[in-house]
Amino acid sequence: MATEFEDSVSNKRSRDSASSSVFHKRWRHDVSGSYSPKRWTYDVFLSFRGEDTRWSFTSHLFHSLEEKGVNAFIDNSLPRGEDISSQLIDTIRSSRILVVVLSKNYANSSWCLQELSEIMECRNKSLGQMVLPVFYDVDPSDVRKQTGCFGEAFAKYEEDKDKETVARWRAALTEVGSLSGWDLTNSASGTEAKIVKKIARRICNELNNAYLDVAKDPIGLRPRMIRVNEHVNDPSDDVRFIVIWGMGGIGKTTLAKAVFNQFFHSFEAKYFLANVRENSEQPNGLAHLQEQLLHDIIRFQKIEVGNIDRGINVIKERLKRRRVLVVLINDFTVSAVFLQNSLSHSHRTERGEGRKENIYSISAKTEFLSSGKKKT
């Protein structure tokens, strides 16, 4: 029986302990349902403080998305009260990408904080949604630590809101303030118009990253997904390799696609390549694969590695301390060179601890068929 290296997971936790605990909650996937893409009502939901950005930044972003054919939701038509409506909660839950525009008066609105709490709860349930923060004339550290104008708002909430509500709002701000986004207080990010274009382009790229097609409820998929989930749920910092192996035509690729669909939204970046062998056999093929991986993970930046050895070092440097999902299909040897040498090398962290690799083997037996029919 030939073996094939088909799935590699590199999971490197954030050094921030608060966001680390949140990250592990996100791994508790429900693996009982379908692994086909969810149908979203909206592509994008915009959360913002109306008096700060409704007629400026948020309006410009909304129209930029609209021009690109993105179905974005903006709550101009909804009446506001003390509590957000069930209609708005449903809208948040049915939107693929959740953009949070954090401005000076954002935390002064209990409505905005309720929106944000729901948004971060959706993210932590791993429903396939992405949260993109925009720090509009506010310091991300003020958001993360609730200091400055955010601290002033919470001084009032501590007096007239219950402790559980205040704690939930603080946790949501701490988490969103720890996410990678756009900081408009940093002139290096460019002008407001340029940043609007960057955000719209990033959103379009994410929306174009469609889920992989997987047969509906193939026989034998669920128990193997549960096994994969157990390995991915490993709380250690170690690089993780999951090897899916078995005879040809029994559903290994179907399982790998289902793994990708189920987990990719929980990573900072992802890469899926179905024809490793064919691509690697081209002139300088493996180096080109390394360049494609880096391009897909580091957006809008073309990197030329030149040769395989340099590519390995570049991948090591660019992917360290990042949560990355990489799925490679159809060649154990090439995949091992491509990933294991790049990701599994033990290195030192700031805590002085060495990392090690965990390799898990999952057999796709002959009763597992991608067609969903049992073998007779």
GROMACS .gro file of C-alpha atoms in nm, residues 239-240 339-347 355-357:
model
   14
  239VAL     CA    1   0.403   2.213   1.442
  240ARG     CA    2   0.152   1.951   1.338
  339LEU     CA    3   0.689   2.136   0.419
  340GLN     CA    4   0.868   1.924   0.674
  341ASN     CA    5   1.206   2.086   0.612
  342SER     CA    6   1.044   2.430   0.615
  343LEU     CA    7   0.818   2.397   0.917
  344SER     CA    8   0.941   2.126   1.151
  345HIS     CA    9   1.288   2.257   1.229
  346SER     CA   10   1.315   2.311   1.605
  347HIS     CA   11   1.378   2.672   1.699
  355ARG     CA   12   0.954   2.320   1.947
  356LYS     CA   13   0.906   1.971   1.815
  357GLU     CA   14   0.696   1.814   1.544
   0.00000   0.00000   0.00000
